[in-house]
Every structure is written in structure tokens, then in C-alpha cells.
Amino acid sequence: MKRTSDKPVTRQQIKALQAIFAKQGMSDDDRHDYISWLTGGRTNSTKGLTFDEATKIISMHAQGEKARQYEEARKLVGIIYKLSFEISFLNKDYKGCNTPEDYEMNKAKINAFCRNRTRFRKNINEMNLEELHGVRKQFEKLARKENESIE
């Protein structure tokens, strides 16, 4: 039985690695240096990687991408929460959260709005990045209309 540490990189892994390196904007020299560093100088080519080495690079990239998306989602939720203070039927003129109960009440208002008045029909914490961007645009439009009606 062949161990995976001896198994060569697959064609699918090479394609995935090439996509990762291209997305990161790595030049050929940078890519070769990175692979050489990772393999301790054994190879500098994606084709020379083992199955395990390629899997390691792909999973490291996936973890980094997941962390980046999580952080972006957190920022978007914060922006949406701040925008809610400019919308009269949500939190306008509310001076902030003094207690944990106030914070939870504001979250509940935003979730109710998202479930009933957005095209996604789900709580804000269940949305993906694309959906959060859509909700942000909707909140920005509502806040803009609110501010225009005051002037």
C-alpha cells in the first residue's frame, strides 16, 4: 500500500494551487521560492510536490480565506448595526446600548427586519457575504431617504 507522503500531486491539486498562487498575485519566481522553502529545497515546482504537501498548501489557503471572510462579515454587520441608528423604525435617535438587554433588543429589531423586509428572509447572522452586502446597500438607501426627508 502506497503512503500518501510518497504519492505525487494530482492534476486537480495542481490546478487548485495555480489558482491560489494567481489569486495571491505571486510571480513565477515567488512561487518557485515559496515551494522550494516549503519542501526544504527538494523541489521548486508544483509538479514536484507530494500529495500531502499540496494538501497542506491548499488547506492553509482555505483557512486563511475563511478567516478573511469571517472578519469581513463582522465588519459588515457592524456597519449595518450603525446604519440602523439612522433609520426611524429601527433605532433612530437611540443613544446606544447601556445594557446587554438593550443590545439584544437592537439585534432582535434588525433580525426581524432582515427576516421580513429583505429578499434573503433570514437573520443577519445566517447570511453570507454577498447577502450582507445586499443588506448593507438596503440600509444605506433607507438611511439616505431618512436623512433626505429631514432636510
JSON list of N, CA, C and O in Angstrom, two decimals, residues 35-86:
[
{"chain": "A", "resi": 35, "resn": "ILE", "atom": "N", "xyz": [7.68, 27.36, -2.91]},
{"chain": "A", "resi": 35, "resn": "ILE", "atom": "CA", "xyz": [7.63, 25.89, -2.97]},
{"chain": "A", "resi": 35, "resn": "ILE", "atom": "C", "xyz": [8.96, 25.30, -2.51]},
{"chain": "A", "resi": 35, "resn": "ILE", "atom": "O", "xyz": [9.00, 24.31, -1.77]},
{"chain": "A", "resi": 36, "resn": "SER", "atom": "N", "xyz": [10.06, 25.91, -2.93]},
{"chain": "A", "resi": 36, "resn": "SER", "atom": "CA", "xyz": [11.38, 25.44, -2.50]},
{"chain": "A", "resi": 36, "resn": "SER", "atom": "C", "xyz": [11.52, 25.55, -0.99]},
{"chain": "A", "resi": 36, "resn": "SER", "atom": "O", "xyz": [12.02, 24.63, -0.33]},
{"chain": "A", "resi": 37, "resn": "TRP", "atom": "N", "xyz": [11.09, 26.66, -0.43]},
{"chain": "A", "resi": 37, "resn": "TRP", "atom": "CA", "xyz": [11.14, 26.84, 1.03]},
{"chain": "A", "resi": 37, "resn": "TRP", "atom": "C", "xyz": [10.28, 25.80, 1.73]},
{"chain": "A", "resi": 37, "resn": "TRP", "atom": "O", "xyz": [10.70, 25.18, 2.71]},
{"chain": "A", "resi": 38, "resn": "LEU", "atom": "N", "xyz": [9.06, 25.58, 1.22]},
{"chain": "A", "resi": 38, "resn": "LEU", "atom": "CA", "xyz": [8.14, 24.64, 1.84]},
{"chain": "A", "resi": 38, "resn": "LEU", "atom": "C", "xyz": [8.67, 23.21, 1.83]},
{"chain": "A", "resi": 38, "resn": "LEU", "atom": "O", "xyz": [8.48, 22.47, 2.79]},
{"chain": "A", "resi": 39, "resn": "THR", "atom": "N", "xyz": [9.35, 22.86, 0.76]},
{"chain": "A", "resi": 39, "resn": "THR", "atom": "CA", "xyz": [9.83, 21.47, 0.63]},
{"chain": "A", "resi": 39, "resn": "THR", "atom": "C", "xyz": [11.28, 21.32, 1.09]},
{"chain": "A", "resi": 39, "resn": "THR", "atom": "O", "xyz": [11.87, 20.24, 0.90]},
{"chain": "A", "resi": 40, "resn": "GLY", "atom": "N", "xyz": [11.84, 22.34, 1.69]},
{"chain": "A", "resi": 40, "resn": "GLY", "atom": "CA", "xyz": [13.23, 22.26, 2.15]},
{"chain": "A", "resi": 40, "resn": "GLY", "atom": "C", "xyz": [14.22, 22.14, 1.01]},
{"chain": "A", "resi": 40, "resn": "GLY", "atom": "O", "xyz": [15.26, 21.50, 1.15]},
{"chain": "A", "resi": 41, "resn": "GLY", "atom": "N", "xyz": [13.88, 22.71, -0.14]},
{"chain": "A", "resi": 41, "resn": "GLY", "atom": "CA", "xyz": [14.78, 22.69, -1.30]},
{"chain": "A", "resi": 41, "resn": "GLY", "atom": "C", "xyz": [14.65, 21.46, -2.17]},
{"chain": "A", "resi": 41, "resn": "GLY", "atom": "O", "xyz": [15.37, 21.32, -3.16]},
{"chain": "A", "resi": 42, "resn": "ARG", "atom": "N", "xyz": [13.76, 20.54, -1.81]},
{"chain": "A", "resi": 42, "resn": "ARG", "atom": "CA", "xyz": [13.60, 19.30, -2.59]},
{"chain": "A", "resi": 42, "resn": "ARG", "atom": "C", "xyz": [13.10, 19.59, -4.00]},
{"chain": "A", "resi": 42, "resn": "ARG", "atom": "O", "xyz": [13.52, 18.97, -4.96]},
{"chain": "A", "resi": 43, "resn": "THR", "atom": "N", "xyz": [12.17, 20.54, -4.14]},
{"chain": "A", "resi": 43, "resn": "THR", "atom": "CA", "xyz": [11.65, 20.91, -5.46]},
{"chain": "A", "resi": 43, "resn": "THR", "atom": "C", "xyz": [11.21, 22.37, -5.41]},
{"chain": "A", "resi": 43, "resn": "THR", "atom": "O", "xyz": [10.98, 22.92, -4.32]},
{"chain": "A", "resi": 44, "resn": "ASN", "atom": "N", "xyz": [11.07, 22.97, -6.59]},
{"chain": "A", "resi": 44, "resn": "ASN", "atom": "CA", "xyz": [10.55, 24.33, -6.64]},
{"chain": "A", "resi": 44, "resn": "ASN", "atom": "C", "xyz": [9.36, 24.42, -7.60]},
{"chain": "A", "resi": 44, "resn": "ASN", "atom": "O", "xyz": [8.95, 25.50, -7.98]},
{"chain": "A", "resi": 45, "resn": "SER", "atom": "N", "xyz": [8.83, 23.29, -7.97]},
{"chain": "A", "resi": 45, "resn": "SER", "atom": "CA", "xyz": [7.74, 23.22, -8.94]},
{"chain": "A", "resi": 45, "resn": "SER", "atom": "C", "xyz": [6.50, 22.59, -8.30]},
{"chain": "A", "resi": 45, "resn": "SER", "atom": "O", "xyz": [6.61, 21.69, -7.47]},
{"chain": "A", "resi": 46, "resn": "THR", "atom": "N", "xyz": [5.32, 23.04, -8.73]},
{"chain": "A", "resi": 46, "resn": "THR", "atom": "CA", "xyz": [4.08, 22.43, -8.23]},
{"chain": "A", "resi": 46, "resn": "THR", "atom": "C", "xyz": [4.01, 20.96, -8.63]},
{"chain": "A", "resi": 46, "resn": "THR", "atom": "O", "xyz": [3.50, 20.14, -7.88]},
{"chain": "A", "resi": 47, "resn": "LYS", "atom": "N", "xyz": [4.55, 20.63, -9.78]},
{"chain": "A", "resi": 47, "resn": "LYS", "atom": "CA", "xyz": [4.52, 19.24, -10.23]},
{"chain": "A", "resi": 47, "resn": "LYS", "atom": "C", "xyz": [5.41, 18.35, -9.39]},
{"chain": "A", "resi": 47, "resn": "LYS", "atom": "O", "xyz": [5.21, 17.14, -9.34]},
{"chain": "A", "resi": 48, "resn": "GLY", "atom": "N", "xyz": [6.39, 18.92, -8.71]},
{"chain": "A", "resi": 48, "resn": "GLY", "atom": "CA", "xyz": [7.30, 18.14, -7.88]},
{"chain": "A", "resi": 48, "resn": "GLY", "atom": "C", "xyz": [6.81, 17.94, -6.45]},
{"chain": "A", "resi": 48, "resn": "GLY", "atom": "O", "xyz": [7.44, 17.24, -5.67]},
{"chain": "A", "resi": 49, "resn": "LEU", "atom": "N", "xyz": [5.67, 18.57, -6.11]},
{"chain": "A", "resi": 49, "resn": "LEU", "atom": "CA", "xyz": [5.12, 18.42, -4.76]},
{"chain": "A", "resi": 49, "resn": "LEU", "atom": "C", "xyz": [4.54, 17.03, -4.55]},
{"chain": "A", "resi": 49, "resn": "LEU", "atom": "O", "xyz": [4.15, 16.35, -5.50]},
{"chain": "A", "resi": 50, "resn": "THR", "atom": "N", "xyz": [4.47, 16.63, -3.31]},
{"chain": "A", "resi": 50, "resn": "THR", "atom": "CA", "xyz": [3.76, 15.39, -2.98]},
{"chain": "A", "resi": 50, "resn": "THR", "atom": "C", "xyz": [2.30, 15.73, -2.73]},
{"chain": "A", "resi": 50, "resn": "THR", "atom": "O", "xyz": [1.93, 16.90, -2.57]},
{"chain": "A", "resi": 51, "resn": "PHE", "atom": "N", "xyz": [1.49, 14.72, -2.68]},
{"chain": "A", "resi": 51, "resn": "PHE", "atom": "CA", "xyz": [0.07, 14.87, -2.38]},
{"chain": "A", "resi": 51, "resn": "PHE", "atom": "C", "xyz": [-0.13, 15.60, -1.06]},
{"chain": "A", "resi": 51, "resn": "PHE", "atom": "O", "xyz": [-0.93, 16.53, -0.96]},
{"chain": "A", "resi": 52, "resn": "ASP", "atom": "N", "xyz": [0.61, 15.19, -0.01]},
{"chain": "A", "resi": 52, "resn": "ASP", "atom": "CA", "xyz": [0.48, 15.79, 1.32]},
{"chain": "A", "resi": 52, "resn": "ASP", "atom": "C", "xyz": [0.91, 17.26, 1.33]},
{"chain": "A", "resi": 52, "resn": "ASP", "atom": "O", "xyz": [0.27, 18.09, 1.97]},
{"chain": "A", "resi": 53, "resn": "GLU", "atom": "N", "xyz": [2.00, 17.58, 0.62]},
{"chain": "A", "resi": 53, "resn": "GLU", "atom": "CA", "xyz": [2.46, 18.97, 0.57]},
{"chain": "A", "resi": 53, "resn": "GLU", "atom": "C", "xyz": [1.43, 19.86, -0.11]},
{"chain": "A", "resi": 53, "resn": "GLU", "atom": "O", "xyz": [1.13, 20.96, 0.36]},
{"chain": "A", "resi": 54, "resn": "ALA", "atom": "N", "xyz": [0.87, 19.39, -1.21]},
{"chain": "A", "resi": 54, "resn": "ALA", "atom": "CA", "xyz": [-0.16, 20.16, -1.92]},
{"chain": "A", "resi": 54, "resn": "ALA", "atom": "C", "xyz": [-1.40, 20.33, -1.04]},
{"chain": "A", "resi": 54, "resn": "ALA", "atom": "O", "xyz": [-1.97, 21.42, -0.97]},
{"chain": "A", "resi": 55, "resn": "THR", "atom": "N", "xyz": [-1.79, 19.27, -0.35]},
{"chain": "A", "resi": 55, "resn": "THR", "atom": "CA", "xyz": [-2.95, 19.35, 0.54]},
{"chain": "A", "resi": 55, "resn": "THR", "atom": "C", "xyz": [-2.72, 20.38, 1.63]},
{"chain": "A", "resi": 55, "resn": "THR", "atom": "O", "xyz": [-3.62, 21.15, 1.98]},
{"chain": "A", "resi": 56, "resn": "LYS", "atom": "N", "xyz": [-1.51, 20.42, 2.16]},
{"chain": "A", "resi": 56, "resn": "LYS", "atom": "CA", "xyz": [-1.17, 21.37, 3.22]},
{"chain": "A", "resi": 56, "resn": "LYS", "atom": "C", "xyz": [-1.30, 22.81, 2.72]},
{"chain": "A", "resi": 56, "resn": "LYS", "atom": "O", "xyz": [-1.89, 23.66, 3.39]},
{"chain": "A", "resi": 57, "resn": "ILE", "atom": "N", "xyz": [-0.77, 23.10, 1.54]},
{"chain": "A", "resi": 57, "resn": "ILE", "atom": "CA", "xyz": [-0.86, 24.46, 0.98]},
{"chain": "A", "resi": 57, "resn": "ILE", "atom": "C", "xyz": [-2.31, 24.85, 0.74]},
{"chain": "A", "resi": 57, "resn": "ILE", "atom": "O", "xyz": [-2.74, 25.95, 1.09]},
{"chain": "A", "resi": 58, "resn": "ILE", "atom": "N", "xyz": [-3.07, 23.95, 0.16]},
{"chain": "A", "resi": 58, "resn": "ILE", "atom": "CA", "xyz": [-4.48, 24.23, -0.15]},
{"chain": "A", "resi": 58, "resn": "ILE", "atom": "C", "xyz": [-5.27, 24.47, 1.13]},
{"chain": "A", "resi": 58, "resn": "ILE", "atom": "O", "xyz": [-6.07, 25.41, 1.21]},
{"chain": "A", "resi": 59, "resn": "SER", "atom": "N", "xyz": [-5.06, 23.66, 2.15]},
{"chain": "A", "resi": 59, "resn": "SER", "atom": "CA", "xyz": [-5.82, 23.83, 3.39]},
{"chain": "A", "resi": 59, "resn": "SER", "atom": "C", "xyz": [-5.40, 25.10, 4.13]},
{"chain": "A", "resi": 59, "resn": "SER", "atom": "O", "xyz": [-6.23, 25.77, 4.74]},
{"chain": "A", "resi": 60, "resn": "MET", "atom": "N", "xyz": [-4.10, 25.46, 4.07]},
{"chain": "A", "resi": 60, "resn": "MET", "atom": "CA", "xyz": [-3.66, 26.71, 4.70]},
{"chain": "A", "resi": 60, "resn": "MET", "atom": "C", "xyz": [-4.35, 27.90, 4.03]},
{"chain": "A", "resi": 60, "resn": "MET", "atom": "O", "xyz": [-4.80, 28.83, 4.69]},
{"chain": "A", "resi": 61, "resn": "HIS", "atom": "N", "xyz": [-4.45, 27.85, 2.71]},
{"chain": "A", "resi": 61, "resn": "HIS", "atom": "CA", "xyz": [-5.13, 28.92, 1.98]},
{"chain": "A", "resi": 61, "resn": "HIS", "atom": "C", "xyz": [-6.62, 28.97, 2.35]},
{"chain": "A", "resi": 61, "resn": "HIS", "atom": "O", "xyz": [-7.17, 30.05, 2.56]},
{"chain": "A", "resi": 62, "resn": "ALA", "atom": "N", "xyz": [-7.25, 27.81, 2.43]},
{"chain": "A", "resi": 62, "resn": "ALA", "atom": "CA", "xyz": [-8.68, 27.76, 2.76]},
{"chain": "A", "resi": 62, "resn": "ALA", "atom": "C", "xyz": [-8.94, 28.32, 4.15]},
{"chain": "A", "resi": 62, "resn": "ALA", "atom": "O", "xyz": [-9.92, 29.06, 4.36]},
{"chain": "A", "resi": 63, "resn": "GLN", "atom": "N", "xyz": [-8.08, 28.02, 5.11]},
{"chain": "A", "resi": 63, "resn": "GLN", "atom": "CA", "xyz": [-8.24, 28.55, 6.47]},
{"chain": "A", "resi": 63, "resn": "GLN", "atom": "C", "xyz": [-8.07, 30.06, 6.48]},
{"chain": "A", "resi": 63, "resn": "GLN", "atom": "O", "xyz": [-8.82, 30.78, 7.14]},
{"chain": "A", "resi": 64, "resn": "GLY", "atom": "N", "xyz": [-7.09, 30.56, 5.75]},
{"chain": "A", "resi": 64, "resn": "GLY", "atom": "CA", "xyz": [-6.86, 31.99, 5.67]},
{"chain": "A", "resi": 64, "resn": "GLY", "atom": "C", "xyz": [-8.02, 32.71, 5.00]},
{"chain": "A", "resi": 64, "resn": "GLY", "atom": "O", "xyz": [-8.44, 33.79, 5.43]},
{"chain": "A", "resi": 65, "resn": "GLU", "atom": "N", "xyz": [-8.57, 32.11, 3.97]},
{"chain": "A", "resi": 65, "resn": "GLU", "atom": "CA", "xyz": [-9.71, 32.69, 3.25]},
{"chain": "A", "resi": 65, "resn": "GLU", "atom": "C", "xyz": [-10.94, 32.71, 4.15]},
{"chain": "A", "resi": 65, "resn": "GLU", "atom": "O", "xyz": [-11.69, 33.68, 4.19]},
{"chain": "A", "resi": 66, "resn": "LYS", "atom": "N", "xyz": [-11.15, 31.64, 4.91]},
{"chain": "A", "resi": 66, "resn": "LYS", "atom": "CA", "xyz": [-12.29, 31.58, 5.82]},
{"chain": "A", "resi": 66, "resn": "LYS", "atom": "C", "xyz": [-12.18, 32.66, 6.90]},
{"chain": "A", "resi": 66, "resn": "LYS", "atom": "O", "xyz": [-13.15, 33.32, 7.23]},
{"chain": "A", "resi": 67, "resn": "ALA", "atom": "N", "xyz": [-10.99, 32.86, 7.43]},
{"chain": "A", "resi": 67, "resn": "ALA", "atom": "CA", "xyz": [-10.77, 33.89, 8.45]},
{"chain": "A", "resi": 67, "resn": "ALA", "atom": "C", "xyz": [-11.00, 35.28, 7.87]},
{"chain": "A", "resi": 67, "resn": "ALA", "atom": "O", "xyz": [-11.60, 36.15, 8.51]},
{"chain": "A", "resi": 68, "resn": "ARG", "atom": "N", "xyz": [-10.56, 35.50, 6.63]},
{"chain": "A", "resi": 68, "resn": "ARG", "atom": "CA", "xyz": [-10.77, 36.79, 5.97]},
{"chain": "A", "resi": 68, "resn": "ARG", "atom": "C", "xyz": [-12.26, 37.06, 5.77]},
{"chain": "A", "resi": 68, "resn": "ARG", "atom": "O", "xyz": [-12.75, 38.15, 6.03]},
{"chain": "A", "resi": 69, "resn": "GLN", "atom": "N", "xyz": [-12.99, 36.06, 5.32]},
{"chain": "A", "resi": 69, "resn": "GLN", "atom": "CA", "xyz": [-14.43, 36.22, 5.11]},
{"chain": "A", "resi": 69, "resn": "GLN", "atom": "C", "xyz": [-15.15, 36.47, 6.42]},
{"chain": "A", "resi": 69, "resn": "GLN", "atom": "O", "xyz": [-16.08, 37.29, 6.47]},
{"chain": "A", "resi": 70, "resn": "TYR", "atom": "N", "xyz": [-14.76, 35.79, 7.47]},
{"chain": "A", "resi": 70, "resn": "TYR", "atom": "CA", "xyz": [-15.37, 35.99, 8.78]},
{"chain": "A", "resi": 70, "resn": "TYR", "atom": "C", "xyz": [-15.16, 37.44, 9.24]},
{"chain": "A", "resi": 70, "resn": "TYR", "atom": "O", "xyz": [-16.08, 38.09, 9.73]},
{"chain": "A", "resi": 71, "resn": "GLU", "atom": "N", "xyz": [-13.94, 37.93, 9.09]},
{"chain": "A", "resi": 71, "resn": "GLU", "atom": "CA", "xyz": [-13.63, 39.30, 9.51]},
{"chain": "A", "resi": 71, "resn": "GLU", "atom": "C", "xyz": [-14.41, 40.31, 8.68]},
{"chain": "A", "resi": 71, "resn": "GLU", "atom": "O", "xyz": [-14.93, 41.30, 9.21]},
{"chain": "A", "resi": 72, "resn": "GLU", "atom": "N", "xyz": [-14.52, 40.09, 7.38]},
{"chain": "A", "resi": 72, "resn": "GLU", "atom": "CA", "xyz": [-15.29, 40.99, 6.52]},
{"chain": "A", "resi": 72, "resn": "GLU", "atom": "C", "xyz": [-16.77, 40.97, 6.92]},
{"chain": "A", "resi": 72, "resn": "GLU", "atom": "O", "xyz": [-17.42, 42.01, 6.96]},
{"chain": "A", "resi": 73, "resn": "ALA", "atom": "N", "xyz": [-17.30, 39.79, 7.23]},
{"chain": "A", "resi": 73, "resn": "ALA", "atom": "CA", "xyz": [-18.70, 39.68, 7.65]},
{"chain": "A", "resi": 73, "resn": "ALA", "atom": "C", "xyz": [-18.92, 40.43, 8.96]},
{"chain": "A", "resi": 73, "resn": "ALA", "atom": "O", "xyz": [-19.93, 41.13, 9.13]},
{"chain": "A", "resi": 74, "resn": "ARG", "atom": "N", "xyz": [-17.98, 40.31, 9.89]},
{"chain": "A", "resi": 74, "resn": "ARG", "atom": "CA", "xyz": [-18.08, 41.03, 11.17]},
{"chain": "A", "resi": 74, "resn": "ARG", "atom": "C", "xyz": [-18.14, 42.55, 10.94]},
{"chain": "A", "resi": 74, "resn": "ARG", "atom": "O", "xyz": [-18.94, 43.25, 11.55]},
{"chain": "A", "resi": 75, "resn": "LYS", "atom": "N", "xyz": [-17.30, 43.04, 10.05]},
{"chain": "A", "resi": 75, "resn": "LYS", "atom": "CA", "xyz": [-17.28, 44.47, 9.76]},
{"chain": "A", "resi": 75, "resn": "LYS", "atom": "C", "xyz": [-18.59, 44.92, 9.12]},
{"chain": "A", "resi": 75, "resn": "LYS", "atom": "O", "xyz": [-19.13, 45.97, 9.46]},
{"chain": "A", "resi": 76, "resn": "LEU", "atom": "N", "xyz": [-19.11, 44.12, 8.20]},
{"chain": "A", "resi": 76, "resn": "LEU", "atom": "CA", "xyz": [-20.38, 44.46, 7.55]},
{"chain": "A", "resi": 76, "resn": "LEU", "atom": "C", "xyz": [-21.53, 44.51, 8.55]},
{"chain": "A", "resi": 76, "resn": "LEU", "atom": "O", "xyz": [-22.38, 45.41, 8.50]},
{"chain": "A", "resi": 77, "resn": "VAL", "atom": "N", "xyz": [-21.58, 43.55, 9.46]},
{"chain": "A", "resi": 77, "resn": "VAL", "atom": "CA", "xyz": [-22.63, 43.54, 10.48]},
{"chain": "A", "resi": 77, "resn": "VAL", "atom": "C", "xyz": [-22.52, 44.79, 11.35]},
{"chain": "A", "resi": 77, "resn": "VAL", "atom": "O", "xyz": [-23.52, 45.42, 11.69]},
{"chain": "A", "resi": 78, "resn": "GLY", "atom": "N", "xyz": [-21.30, 45.19, 11.68]},
{"chain": "A", "resi": 78, "resn": "GLY", "atom": "CA", "xyz": [-21.10, 46.41, 12.46]},
{"chain": "A", "resi": 78, "resn": "GLY", "atom": "C", "xyz": [-21.59, 47.64, 11.72]},
{"chain": "A", "resi": 78, "resn": "GLY", "atom": "O", "xyz": [-22.23, 48.53, 12.31]},
{"chain": "A", "resi": 79, "resn": "ILE", "atom": "N", "xyz": [-21.31, 47.72, 10.43]},
{"chain": "A", "resi": 79, "resn": "ILE", "atom": "CA", "xyz": [-21.78, 48.84, 9.61]},
{"chain": "A", "resi": 79, "resn": "ILE", "atom": "C", "xyz": [-23.30, 48.86, 9.56]},
{"chain": "A", "resi": 79, "resn": "ILE", "atom": "O", "xyz": [-23.93, 49.93, 9.72]},
{"chain": "A", "resi": 80, "resn": "ILE", "atom": "N", "xyz": [-23.90, 47.70, 9.37]},
{"chain": "A", "resi": 80, "resn": "ILE", "atom": "CA", "xyz": [-25.37, 47.61, 9.33]},
{"chain": "A", "resi": 80, "resn": "ILE", "atom": "C", "xyz": [-25.96, 48.04, 10.66]},
{"chain": "A", "resi": 80, "resn": "ILE", "atom": "O", "xyz": [-26.95, 48.79, 10.71]},
{"chain": "A", "resi": 81, "resn": "TYR", "atom": "N", "xyz": [-25.36, 47.61, 11.74]},
{"chain": "A", "resi": 81, "resn": "TYR", "atom": "CA", "xyz": [-25.82, 47.96, 13.08]},
{"chain": "A", "resi": 81, "resn": "TYR", "atom": "C", "xyz": [-25.77, 49.48, 13.27]},
{"chain": "A", "resi": 81, "resn": "TYR", "atom": "O", "xyz": [-26.72, 50.11, 13.75]},
{"chain": "A", "resi": 82, "resn": "LYS", "atom": "N", "xyz": [-24.66, 50.12, 12.84]},
{"chain": "A", "resi": 82, "resn": "LYS", "atom": "CA", "xyz": [-24.53, 51.57, 12.95]},
{"chain": "A", "resi": 82, "resn": "LYS", "atom": "C", "xyz": [-25.55, 52.29, 12.07]},
{"chain": "A", "resi": 82, "resn": "LYS", "atom": "O", "xyz": [-26.12, 53.31, 12.47]},
{"chain": "A", "resi": 83, "resn": "LEU", "atom": "N", "xyz": [-25.78, 51.77, 10.87]},
{"chain": "A", "resi": 83, "resn": "LEU", "atom": "CA", "xyz": [-26.77, 52.37, 9.98]},
{"chain": "A", "resi": 83, "resn": "LEU", "atom": "C", "xyz": [-28.17, 52.31, 10.58]},
{"chain": "A", "resi": 83, "resn": "LEU", "atom": "O", "xyz": [-29.00, 53.19, 10.34]},
{"chain": "A", "resi": 84, "resn": "SER", "atom": "N", "xyz": [-28.44, 51.29, 11.38]},
{"chain": "A", "resi": 84, "resn": "SER", "atom": "CA", "xyz": [-29.78, 51.15, 11.96]},
{"chain": "A", "resi": 84, "resn": "SER", "atom": "C", "xyz": [-30.12, 52.34, 12.86]},
{"chain": "A", "resi": 84, "resn": "SER", "atom": "O", "xyz": [-31.30, 52.65, 13.05]},
{"chain": "A", "resi": 85, "resn": "PHE", "atom": "N", "xyz": [-29.12, 53.04, 13.38]},
{"chain": "A", "resi": 85, "resn": "PHE", "atom": "CA", "xyz": [-29.37, 54.20, 14.23]},
{"chain": "A", "resi": 85, "resn": "PHE", "atom": "C", "xyz": [-29.81, 55.42, 13.44]},
{"chain": "A", "resi": 85, "resn": "PHE", "atom": "O", "xyz": [-30.19, 56.43, 14.02]},
{"chain": "A", "resi": 86, "resn": "GLU", "atom": "N", "xyz": [-29.77, 55.33, 12.10]},
{"chain": "A", "resi": 86, "resn": "GLU", "atom": "CA", "xyz": [-30.22, 56.42, 11.25]},
{"chain": "A", "resi": 86, "resn": "GLU", "atom": "C", "xyz": [-31.61, 56.16, 10.67]},
{"chain": "A", "resi": 86, "resn": "GLU", "atom": "O", "xyz": [-32.12, 56.99, 9.93]}
]
